[in-house]
C-alpha cells in the first residue's frame, strides 16, 4: 500500500488509557503515524518516542542574538558614532545599557522562538490542514496509523487497536489531492459545498 | 498511584465532562450577541467616540488643553499611563509566574487576564503618545538614522528604556496570548457550522491539528515564554519606576520605587482581573470554572500585595525623616497634610486599610464584597500615582511657583477615551474569542474532576470504602 494515504484511525477517550495504548501498540511492533489530542498530555511525546523539543535551544540562540544586537547598537551609537558626555558618565556606561539589552534579548528570543515553532509545525493562516477526525479538538484522542508504513495488515492492526481499548476504529483514505490541498481549493469547496463535517454535529 | 492533596478542592466543579468544557466556552462565541452585550458594547464605543473627539482637539490644539502648568508638568497623563500599565501586569503575572509555580488554578482565568493586560497596555501607550504633544513625532524615541548627524536617542535615559520596555512587553504579551489562543481557535473551527466561521476561525487557528509533536513544541514554547515574561514583567514596572526614581525631585528620588511599583502593579492588576472576571463569570454562567476558590486565591494575593504597598508607604515616610534631608521631609509631610491631603488619605484608605478586610474569611469569599473592594483598590491605586506625581511637583523649589493642579475637561475626557478603548476591546474579546483557555482547562480536568479526584485519593482516605473505589475506577475506564 502507498505511504501517507491509507490510515486506520483509533479513537480513545481517556488520557491514561491512551498512554497504555501507545505503549501496547508500539510494543506490538505497529508504527504510529501521529496522535491528535485536544489538550497537551504530558509524557505522550516520550511514549511516542519523539526527540526532546529543540525550542529551548532556538530561544537561547535568538536571545543571544537579540542581546548582542541591542548592546552593539548602544555601544556604537553612544560611544563611537556620536559620543556625548551625559551626566558626567563615561561614553560607554554599561549599567545604563542593561535595560535595553535585556529587552532586546527577550524580544528577539520570543519572536524568534515562536517563529521557529510556527515554521517547524507548519502553522500559518493560509493552511488547510489534513484532519483525521474533527473531534480531536473537542474531547477525543485520535490515533492515526499509516497502513502503508506498517508490515502488519489492516485486520491485524485493527485487532491490536481493539486490544488496546480503542473506542472506535475506522479506516480513512486520502487522495493525492487531499494530501496537498491548497488554500484556494479549500476556500472554493467551503463556499460551494458548505461545511460538511463539524464536531458540534457529531455529538 | 497518584496522591492528591486532601486539602485542595477540585479546580472545576459541577461534574463537567471534557465535552461540557468545549460546549460551555464555545457556546459563547457561537451564539449571537445578547441585548445586554450590545448595550455594554454600544456604551463603550460611545465613550471611545466622546473621548476621541476631545482627543482629536487635543492633537489639533496641543496639550495646553490639559490643566498642566509650569510646576505640574506631569499630572493625569502620566498618572493614567502608570495606572494602566500597572493593571496590565496581572495578566502576565497570572499566566507566567503562576505557570512557573505550577499553580493550576490559573488555567481558568489566564486567558481573560492576558487579554486585559494587552488592552490595558494599549491604553497606557495611548497616554504616552498623547503626552509627547506632537504625537506625529513620537517615532523620535526610536534610534533611527536621521539627517541631524545621525543624532541618536540617549540610552542613559530611563524614558528611552521605557520605550523599549513597554513595546517589548506589549509585543511579547501579544505573542504569548496568541500562541495560547491557537488550539482554542482550532476547537471553534472544528465546531463551526457556517462557512464564514469555519474560514475565519480556521485562519485564526493557523491550521492547528493538535498533533502530539506540535503539542510537545507548544509546551516548550509556553514554558519558555513564561520564563521570559516573568523577568520582563518585573523589568517593565521597574523601568516605569525609574522614570521617577532616577530624577532628583524630592518624593521621587527613592530606591524603594522598583519593588514598591511592582507590588502596586500586581495589586491593582489582580483587583482589575477580579472586577472583570466577576462580571464575566456571572454573565456567562462560568461559576463552575471560576470558583469561589479562585476568587479567594486572588483575594489572598490582594492582601499580600496590599500589605507590601502599605509597608512601602511607611518605609518611604520613615526614610524621608531618617535621611535628615529637609526637602525630602517636606515633600512627605506636604503629601499627608498639604493641599492634597485628601488624595493622600484616599490612597491610604483604599490601598492600605480596605484590603485588610480580606483577612475575614466571610468577606474574602463574598462576591459582593470582593467586587466592591476590587473597585476600591483600583481607585486607590489611581490616587497612589496621582499623589506621587502631582504632590511631588506642585510645590517647586521656589514658593513663587507653588500651584494647585486642577484637571480640565480634556484631562477627564482623555481618561474616558482610555476606558472606551479598553472596554471596546474587552467586549469584542469576550464575545468573539474563547474567554477561558479550553485546552489548558481540559489538561487539568482529569485531576480536578470530583469523581476521578475521589477515585484517586488512595492514601489515608477512609471515607470511600475499597469496593466503591473499584466501582468508580471501573466506571471511569468503561
Short mmCIF file of N, CA and C in Angstrom, two decimals, chain B residues 310-467:
data_model
loop_
_atom_site.label_atom_id
_atom_site.label_comp_id
_atom_site.label_asym_id
_atom_site.label_seq_id
_atom_site.Cartn_x
_atom_site.Cartn_y
_atom_site.Cartn_z
N UNK B 310 1.47 48.90 51.59
CA UNK B 310 1.35 49.63 52.85
C UNK B 310 2.69 49.81 53.53
N UNK B 311 3.47 48.73 53.55
CA UNK B 311 4.81 48.80 54.17
C UNK B 311 5.69 49.78 53.39
N UNK B 312 5.54 49.76 52.06
CA UNK B 312 6.35 50.67 51.24
C UNK B 312 6.02 52.12 51.56
N UNK B 313 4.73 52.44 51.72
CA UNK B 313 4.36 53.82 52.06
C UNK B 313 5.01 54.25 53.37
N UNK B 314 4.96 53.32 54.35
CA UNK B 314 5.50 53.64 55.67
C UNK B 314 7.02 53.81 55.61
N UNK B 315 7.65 52.89 54.89
CA UNK B 315 9.11 52.93 54.78
C UNK B 315 9.57 54.24 54.15
N UNK B 316 8.86 54.61 53.09
CA UNK B 316 9.17 55.84 52.37
C UNK B 316 9.15 57.03 53.34
N UNK B 317 8.09 57.07 54.13
CA UNK B 317 7.93 58.15 55.10
C UNK B 317 9.06 58.14 56.12
N UNK B 318 9.35 56.94 56.63
CA UNK B 318 10.39 56.80 57.63
C UNK B 318 11.74 57.24 57.07
N UNK B 319 12.04 56.78 55.86
CA UNK B 319 13.35 57.09 55.27
C UNK B 319 13.48 58.59 55.00
N UNK B 320 12.36 59.22 54.63
CA UNK B 320 12.41 60.67 54.40
C UNK B 320 12.80 61.38 55.70
N UNK B 321 12.21 60.95 56.80
CA UNK B 321 12.54 61.55 58.11
C UNK B 321 13.98 61.23 58.50
N UNK B 322 14.35 59.96 58.33
CA UNK B 322 15.65 59.48 58.80
C UNK B 322 16.80 60.05 57.98
N UNK B 323 16.51 60.38 56.72
CA UNK B 323 17.57 60.91 55.85
C UNK B 323 18.08 62.26 56.34
N UNK B 324 17.23 62.99 57.05
CA UNK B 324 17.61 64.32 57.52
C UNK B 324 17.60 65.37 56.42
N UNK B 325 17.15 64.99 55.23
CA UNK B 325 17.09 65.97 54.13
C UNK B 325 15.78 66.75 54.25
N UNK B 326 15.90 68.05 54.45
CA UNK B 326 14.72 68.89 54.67
C UNK B 326 13.71 68.81 53.54
N UNK B 327 14.21 68.85 52.31
CA UNK B 327 13.32 68.88 51.14
C UNK B 327 12.52 67.59 51.04
N UNK B 328 13.24 66.49 51.31
CA UNK B 328 12.60 65.17 51.26
C UNK B 328 11.51 65.10 52.35
N UNK B 329 11.88 65.56 53.55
CA UNK B 329 10.92 65.53 54.66
C UNK B 329 9.69 66.37 54.33
N UNK B 330 9.96 67.56 53.77
CA UNK B 330 8.83 68.43 53.45
C UNK B 330 7.91 67.79 52.42
N UNK B 331 8.51 67.16 51.43
CA UNK B 331 7.70 66.54 50.37
C UNK B 331 6.70 65.55 50.97
N UNK B 332 7.16 64.80 51.95
CA UNK B 332 6.26 63.78 52.52
C UNK B 332 5.25 64.37 53.49
N UNK B 333 5.69 65.35 54.29
CA UNK B 333 4.74 65.97 55.21
C UNK B 333 3.67 66.71 54.41
N UNK B 334 4.12 67.31 53.32
CA UNK B 334 3.19 68.02 52.45
C UNK B 334 2.15 67.09 51.83
N UNK B 335 2.60 65.87 51.52
CA UNK B 335 1.65 64.90 50.96
C UNK B 335 0.53 64.61 51.94
N UNK B 336 0.91 64.38 53.19
CA UNK B 336 -0.08 63.94 54.19
C UNK B 336 -0.89 65.09 54.76
N UNK B 337 -0.35 66.29 54.75
CA UNK B 337 -1.06 67.38 55.42
C UNK B 337 -1.30 68.59 54.52
N UNK B 338 -0.73 68.60 53.34
CA UNK B 338 -0.83 69.77 52.46
C UNK B 338 -2.15 69.83 51.73
N UNK B 339 -2.20 70.63 50.67
CA UNK B 339 -3.46 70.79 49.93
C UNK B 339 -3.96 69.50 49.29
N UNK B 340 -3.07 68.53 49.12
CA UNK B 340 -3.50 67.26 48.51
C UNK B 340 -3.70 66.17 49.54
N UNK B 341 -3.85 66.57 50.82
CA UNK B 341 -4.05 65.56 51.87
C UNK B 341 -5.25 64.67 51.56
N UNK B 342 -6.27 65.24 50.94
CA UNK B 342 -7.46 64.44 50.61
C UNK B 342 -7.09 63.28 49.69
N UNK B 343 -6.17 63.54 48.73
CA UNK B 343 -5.77 62.49 47.79
C UNK B 343 -4.93 61.44 48.53
N UNK B 344 -4.04 61.94 49.40
CA UNK B 344 -3.17 61.02 50.14
C UNK B 344 -3.99 60.09 51.01
N UNK B 345 -4.97 60.65 51.73
CA UNK B 345 -5.73 59.80 52.64
C UNK B 345 -6.74 58.92 51.90
N UNK B 346 -7.18 59.35 50.71
CA UNK B 346 -8.00 58.43 49.90
C UNK B 346 -7.15 57.23 49.51
N UNK B 347 -5.91 57.52 49.12
CA UNK B 347 -4.99 56.44 48.73
C UNK B 347 -4.78 55.49 49.90
N UNK B 348 -4.49 56.04 51.08
CA UNK B 348 -4.23 55.19 52.24
C UNK B 348 -5.45 54.34 52.59
N UNK B 349 -6.61 54.96 52.54
CA UNK B 349 -7.84 54.22 52.90
C UNK B 349 -8.08 53.09 51.90
N UNK B 350 -8.01 53.42 50.62
CA UNK B 350 -8.35 52.43 49.59
C UNK B 350 -7.30 51.32 49.49
N UNK B 351 -6.03 51.69 49.62
CA UNK B 351 -4.98 50.70 49.33
C UNK B 351 -4.49 49.96 50.55
N UNK B 352 -4.43 50.64 51.68
CA UNK B 352 -3.80 50.01 52.83
C UNK B 352 -4.84 49.46 53.79
N UNK B 353 -5.88 50.26 54.08
CA UNK B 353 -6.85 49.81 55.08
C UNK B 353 -7.88 48.85 54.49
N UNK B 354 -8.47 49.22 53.34
CA UNK B 354 -9.59 48.41 52.86
C UNK B 354 -9.23 46.95 52.51
N UNK B 355 -8.08 46.66 51.89
CA UNK B 355 -7.82 45.24 51.59
C UNK B 355 -7.64 44.39 52.83
N UNK B 356 -7.35 45.03 53.98
CA UNK B 356 -7.17 44.25 55.20
C UNK B 356 -8.46 43.55 55.60
N UNK B 357 -9.59 44.02 55.07
CA UNK B 357 -10.86 43.35 55.35
C UNK B 357 -10.85 41.91 54.85
N UNK B 358 -10.00 41.64 53.85
CA UNK B 358 -9.94 40.29 53.29
C UNK B 358 -9.36 39.26 54.26
N UNK B 359 -8.86 39.72 55.40
CA UNK B 359 -8.41 38.74 56.40
C UNK B 359 -9.61 37.96 56.93
N UNK B 360 -10.79 38.58 56.83
CA UNK B 360 -12.00 37.91 57.31
C UNK B 360 -12.51 36.99 56.21
N UNK B 361 -12.61 35.72 56.53
CA UNK B 361 -12.98 34.72 55.52
C UNK B 361 -14.33 35.04 54.86
N UNK B 362 -15.27 35.50 55.65
CA UNK B 362 -16.62 35.81 55.12
C UNK B 362 -16.54 36.85 54.00
N UNK B 363 -15.67 37.85 54.19
CA UNK B 363 -15.56 38.93 53.22
C UNK B 363 -14.80 38.45 51.99
N UNK B 364 -13.77 37.66 52.24
CA UNK B 364 -12.91 37.16 51.17
C UNK B 364 -13.65 36.19 50.27
N UNK B 365 -14.70 35.56 50.79
CA UNK B 365 -15.45 34.59 49.97
C UNK B 365 -16.83 35.15 49.60
N UNK B 366 -16.97 36.46 49.70
CA UNK B 366 -18.24 37.06 49.30
C UNK B 366 -18.05 37.78 47.97
N UNK B 367 -18.93 37.47 47.02
CA UNK B 367 -18.82 38.05 45.69
C UNK B 367 -19.00 39.57 45.76
N UNK B 368 -20.02 39.98 46.51
CA UNK B 368 -20.34 41.40 46.62
C UNK B 368 -19.14 42.20 47.17
N UNK B 369 -18.63 41.74 48.31
CA UNK B 369 -17.51 42.41 48.95
C UNK B 369 -16.30 42.44 48.03
N UNK B 370 -16.02 41.30 47.38
CA UNK B 370 -14.86 41.23 46.50
C UNK B 370 -15.00 42.24 45.38
N UNK B 371 -16.20 42.29 44.81
CA UNK B 371 -16.42 43.20 43.68
C UNK B 371 -16.22 44.65 44.11
N UNK B 372 -16.84 45.01 45.24
CA UNK B 372 -16.73 46.39 45.72
C UNK B 372 -15.28 46.72 46.06
N UNK B 373 -14.63 45.84 46.80
CA UNK B 373 -13.26 46.13 47.21
C UNK B 373 -12.30 46.17 46.02
N UNK B 374 -12.57 45.35 44.99
CA UNK B 374 -11.67 45.37 43.83
C UNK B 374 -11.73 46.74 43.15
N UNK B 375 -12.91 47.33 43.15
CA UNK B 375 -13.03 48.67 42.55
C UNK B 375 -12.36 49.70 43.46
N UNK B 376 -12.56 49.54 44.76
CA UNK B 376 -11.93 50.46 45.73
C UNK B 376 -10.41 50.44 45.55
N UNK B 377 -9.86 49.25 45.39
CA UNK B 377 -8.41 49.13 45.22
C UNK B 377 -7.95 49.87 43.96
N UNK B 378 -8.72 49.74 42.89
CA UNK B 378 -8.32 50.42 41.66
C UNK B 378 -8.38 51.93 41.79
N UNK B 379 -9.38 52.41 42.54
CA UNK B 379 -9.45 53.86 42.78
C UNK B 379 -8.22 54.26 43.60
N UNK B 380 -7.92 53.47 44.62
CA UNK B 380 -6.76 53.76 45.47
C UNK B 380 -5.47 53.80 44.69
N UNK B 381 -5.32 52.86 43.76
CA UNK B 381 -4.07 52.81 43.00
C UNK B 381 -3.97 53.98 42.04
N UNK B 382 -5.09 54.46 41.56
CA UNK B 382 -5.04 55.66 40.71
C UNK B 382 -4.55 56.84 41.56
N UNK B 383 -5.09 56.94 42.78
CA UNK B 383 -4.66 58.02 43.67
C UNK B 383 -3.20 57.90 44.05
N UNK B 384 -2.71 56.66 44.19
CA UNK B 384 -1.29 56.50 44.53
C UNK B 384 -0.42 57.19 43.49
N UNK B 385 -0.68 56.93 42.23
CA UNK B 385 0.13 57.53 41.16
C UNK B 385 -0.07 59.03 41.12
N UNK B 386 -1.31 59.47 41.35
CA UNK B 386 -1.60 60.90 41.35
C UNK B 386 -0.82 61.60 42.47
N UNK B 387 -0.84 60.95 43.65
CA UNK B 387 -0.14 61.53 44.81
C UNK B 387 1.36 61.61 44.52
N UNK B 388 1.93 60.52 44.02
CA UNK B 388 3.37 60.51 43.76
C UNK B 388 3.72 61.61 42.76
N UNK B 389 2.94 61.70 41.69
CA UNK B 389 3.31 62.62 40.62
C UNK B 389 3.00 64.06 40.99
N UNK B 390 1.75 64.34 41.32
CA UNK B 390 1.35 65.74 41.47
C UNK B 390 1.87 66.37 42.77
N UNK B 391 1.78 65.63 43.89
CA UNK B 391 2.22 66.29 45.13
C UNK B 391 3.73 66.54 45.15
N UNK B 392 4.48 65.73 44.41
CA UNK B 392 5.93 65.97 44.40
C UNK B 392 6.29 67.17 43.54
N UNK B 393 5.40 67.52 42.60
CA UNK B 393 5.71 68.60 41.66
C UNK B 393 5.11 69.94 42.05
N UNK B 394 3.95 69.91 42.70
CA UNK B 394 3.17 71.16 42.78
C UNK B 394 3.82 72.21 43.68
N UNK B 395 4.68 71.78 44.62
CA UNK B 395 5.41 72.79 45.39
C UNK B 395 6.87 72.73 44.98
N UNK B 396 7.19 73.59 44.09
CA UNK B 396 8.51 73.65 43.47
C UNK B 396 9.54 74.14 44.48
N UNK B 397 10.78 74.27 44.06
CA UNK B 397 11.82 74.79 44.96
C UNK B 397 11.57 76.25 45.33
N UNK B 398 10.93 76.99 44.41
CA UNK B 398 10.63 78.40 44.68
C UNK B 398 9.17 78.54 45.09
N UNK B 399 8.90 79.06 46.29
CA UNK B 399 7.50 79.21 46.70
C UNK B 399 6.68 80.04 45.73
N UNK B 400 7.35 80.91 44.94
CA UNK B 400 6.59 81.71 43.98
C UNK B 400 5.97 80.86 42.88
N UNK B 401 6.53 79.67 42.66
CA UNK B 401 5.92 78.83 41.62
C UNK B 401 5.08 77.69 42.23
N UNK B 402 4.65 77.84 43.47
CA UNK B 402 3.77 76.83 44.05
C UNK B 402 2.37 77.00 43.47
N UNK B 403 1.80 75.89 43.01
CA UNK B 403 0.46 75.96 42.40
C UNK B 403 -0.36 74.76 42.83
N UNK B 404 -1.63 74.85 42.50
CA UNK B 404 -2.54 73.72 42.75
C UNK B 404 -3.03 73.26 41.38
N UNK B 405 -2.90 71.98 41.13
CA UNK B 405 -3.31 71.47 39.81
C UNK B 405 -4.80 71.16 39.80
N UNK B 406 -5.50 71.63 38.78
CA UNK B 406 -6.89 71.22 38.59
C UNK B 406 -7.04 70.67 37.18
N UNK B 407 -7.70 69.53 37.05
CA UNK B 407 -7.88 68.97 35.71
C UNK B 407 -8.89 69.78 34.91
N UNK B 408 -8.74 69.77 33.59
CA UNK B 408 -9.73 70.39 32.71
C UNK B 408 -10.61 69.28 32.13
N UNK B 409 -11.58 69.69 31.35
CA UNK B 409 -12.46 68.72 30.69
C UNK B 409 -11.65 67.77 29.80
N UNK B 410 -10.55 68.30 29.22
CA UNK B 410 -9.74 67.47 28.31
C UNK B 410 -9.01 66.37 29.08
N UNK B 411 -8.57 66.69 30.31
CA UNK B 411 -7.96 65.65 31.14
C UNK B 411 -8.96 64.52 31.38
N UNK B 412 -10.18 64.93 31.75
CA UNK B 412 -11.21 63.94 32.09
C UNK B 412 -11.57 63.13 30.85
N UNK B 413 -11.77 63.81 29.73
CA UNK B 413 -12.22 63.11 28.53
C UNK B 413 -11.15 62.20 27.93
N UNK B 414 -9.89 62.55 28.11
CA UNK B 414 -8.84 61.63 27.63
C UNK B 414 -8.86 60.35 28.46
N UNK B 415 -9.18 60.50 29.75
CA UNK B 415 -9.29 59.32 30.60
C UNK B 415 -10.51 58.49 30.17
N UNK B 416 -11.61 59.18 29.88
CA UNK B 416 -12.82 58.50 29.39
C UNK B 416 -12.50 57.76 28.09
N UNK B 417 -11.72 58.39 27.23
CA UNK B 417 -11.31 57.76 25.97
C UNK B 417 -10.62 56.42 26.24
N UNK B 418 -9.71 56.43 27.24
CA UNK B 418 -8.98 55.18 27.50
C UNK B 418 -9.92 54.10 28.01
N UNK B 419 -10.93 54.49 28.81
CA UNK B 419 -11.91 53.48 29.24
C UNK B 419 -12.70 52.95 28.04
N UNK B 420 -13.05 53.86 27.14
CA UNK B 420 -13.76 53.44 25.94
C UNK B 420 -12.93 52.46 25.14
N UNK B 421 -11.65 52.76 24.98
CA UNK B 421 -10.75 51.89 24.23
C UNK B 421 -10.66 50.52 24.90
N UNK B 422 -10.47 50.55 26.21
CA UNK B 422 -10.31 49.30 26.96
C UNK B 422 -11.55 48.43 26.86
N UNK B 423 -12.71 49.03 27.15
CA UNK B 423 -13.92 48.19 27.18
C UNK B 423 -14.39 47.80 25.79
N UNK B 424 -14.15 48.62 24.79
CA UNK B 424 -14.49 48.21 23.43
C UNK B 424 -13.71 46.94 23.07
N UNK B 425 -12.41 46.98 23.34
CA UNK B 425 -11.58 45.80 23.05
C UNK B 425 -12.03 44.62 23.91
N UNK B 426 -12.29 44.87 25.19
CA UNK B 426 -12.61 43.75 26.08
C UNK B 426 -13.95 43.10 25.70
N UNK B 427 -14.93 43.91 25.36
CA UNK B 427 -16.23 43.31 24.99
C UNK B 427 -16.11 42.54 23.68
N UNK B 428 -15.32 43.06 22.73
CA UNK B 428 -15.12 42.31 21.48
C UNK B 428 -14.45 40.97 21.78
N UNK B 429 -13.44 41.01 22.64
CA UNK B 429 -12.75 39.79 23.04
C UNK B 429 -13.73 38.81 23.69
N UNK B 430 -14.53 39.32 24.64
CA UNK B 430 -15.41 38.43 25.40
C UNK B 430 -16.46 37.78 24.51
N UNK B 431 -16.81 38.44 23.40
CA UNK B 431 -17.81 37.86 22.53
C UNK B 431 -17.20 36.92 21.49
N UNK B 432 -16.09 37.33 20.87
CA UNK B 432 -15.61 36.58 19.71
C UNK B 432 -14.44 35.65 19.98
N UNK B 433 -13.84 35.74 21.16
CA UNK B 433 -12.74 34.84 21.50
C UNK B 433 -13.17 33.98 22.68
N UNK B 434 -12.64 32.76 22.77
CA UNK B 434 -12.98 31.95 23.94
C UNK B 434 -12.38 32.57 25.21
N UNK B 435 -13.24 32.91 26.18
CA UNK B 435 -12.76 33.65 27.36
C UNK B 435 -11.97 32.78 28.33
N UNK B 436 -12.12 31.47 28.20
CA UNK B 436 -11.34 30.59 29.08
C UNK B 436 -10.51 29.68 28.18
N UNK B 437 -9.29 29.42 28.58
CA UNK B 437 -8.40 28.58 27.78
C UNK B 437 -8.87 27.13 27.89
N UNK B 438 -9.62 26.70 26.87
CA UNK B 438 -10.24 25.37 26.93
C UNK B 438 -9.19 24.27 27.02
N UNK B 439 -8.15 24.38 26.18
CA UNK B 439 -7.15 23.31 26.14
C UNK B 439 -6.48 23.15 27.51
N UNK B 440 -6.16 24.26 28.15
CA UNK B 440 -5.49 24.15 29.45
C UNK B 440 -6.43 23.64 30.53
N UNK B 441 -7.68 24.09 30.49
CA UNK B 441 -8.63 23.60 31.49
C UNK B 441 -8.83 22.10 31.30
N UNK B 442 -8.88 21.65 30.03
CA UNK B 442 -9.03 20.21 29.79
C UNK B 442 -7.83 19.44 30.32
N UNK B 443 -6.65 20.07 30.24
CA UNK B 443 -5.46 19.34 30.69
C UNK B 443 -5.40 19.21 32.21
N UNK B 444 -6.12 20.06 32.94
CA UNK B 444 -6.17 19.85 34.40
C UNK B 444 -7.50 19.20 34.81
N UNK B 445 -8.34 18.90 33.82
CA UNK B 445 -9.67 18.37 34.12
C UNK B 445 -9.59 17.07 34.90
N UNK B 446 -8.76 16.15 34.43
CA UNK B 446 -8.80 14.82 35.00
C UNK B 446 -8.56 14.82 36.50
N UNK B 447 -7.52 15.56 36.90
CA UNK B 447 -7.23 15.53 38.33
C UNK B 447 -8.17 16.41 39.13
N UNK B 448 -8.90 17.29 38.41
CA UNK B 448 -9.78 18.15 39.17
C UNK B 448 -11.23 17.70 39.06
N UNK B 449 -11.44 16.61 38.31
CA UNK B 449 -12.79 16.08 38.22
C UNK B 449 -13.13 15.43 39.55
N UNK B 450 -14.24 15.83 40.18
CA UNK B 450 -14.53 15.31 41.51
C UNK B 450 -14.56 13.79 41.57
N UNK B 451 -15.06 13.17 40.50
CA UNK B 451 -15.17 11.71 40.51
C UNK B 451 -13.80 11.05 40.47
N UNK B 452 -12.98 11.54 39.57
CA UNK B 452 -11.63 10.99 39.46
C UNK B 452 -10.86 11.32 40.73
N UNK B 453 -11.12 12.51 41.19
CA UNK B 453 -10.45 13.00 42.39
C UNK B 453 -10.72 12.05 43.54
N UNK B 454 -11.99 11.62 43.67
CA UNK B 454 -12.32 10.68 44.75
C UNK B 454 -11.66 9.34 44.50
N UNK B 455 -11.71 8.89 43.26
CA UNK B 455 -11.17 7.57 42.94
C UNK B 455 -9.67 7.51 43.17
N UNK B 456 -9.02 8.64 42.97
CA UNK B 456 -7.56 8.63 43.05
C UNK B 456 -7.05 8.87 44.46
N UNK B 457 -7.95 9.28 45.34
CA UNK B 457 -7.50 9.53 46.71
C UNK B 457 -7.28 8.21 47.40
N UNK B 458 -6.13 7.66 47.15
CA UNK B 458 -5.89 6.29 47.60
C UNK B 458 -5.21 6.25 48.96
N UNK B 459 -4.65 7.37 49.38
CA UNK B 459 -3.89 7.34 50.62
C UNK B 459 -4.70 7.98 51.74
N UNK B 460 -4.68 7.35 52.88
CA UNK B 460 -5.37 7.83 54.09
C UNK B 460 -6.74 8.40 53.77
N UNK B 461 -7.51 7.61 53.13
CA UNK B 461 -8.84 8.07 52.73
C UNK B 461 -9.85 7.02 53.18
N UNK B 462 -10.39 7.26 54.37
CA UNK B 462 -11.28 6.23 54.92
C UNK B 462 -12.72 6.40 54.46
N UNK B 463 -13.01 7.59 53.93
CA UNK B 463 -14.40 7.88 53.60
C UNK B 463 -14.96 6.93 52.54
N UNK B 464 -14.16 6.62 51.56
CA UNK B 464 -14.66 5.79 50.46
C UNK B 464 -14.25 4.34 50.71
N UNK B 465 -15.22 3.44 50.84
CA UNK B 465 -14.85 2.03 51.02
C UNK B 465 -14.14 1.51 49.77
N UNK B 466 -13.28 0.52 50.00
CA UNK B 466 -12.47 -0.02 48.90
C UNK B 466 -13.34 -0.50 47.74
N UNK B 467 -14.47 -1.13 48.06
CA UNK B 467 -15.33 -1.66 47.00
C UNK B 467 -15.86 -0.54 46.10
#
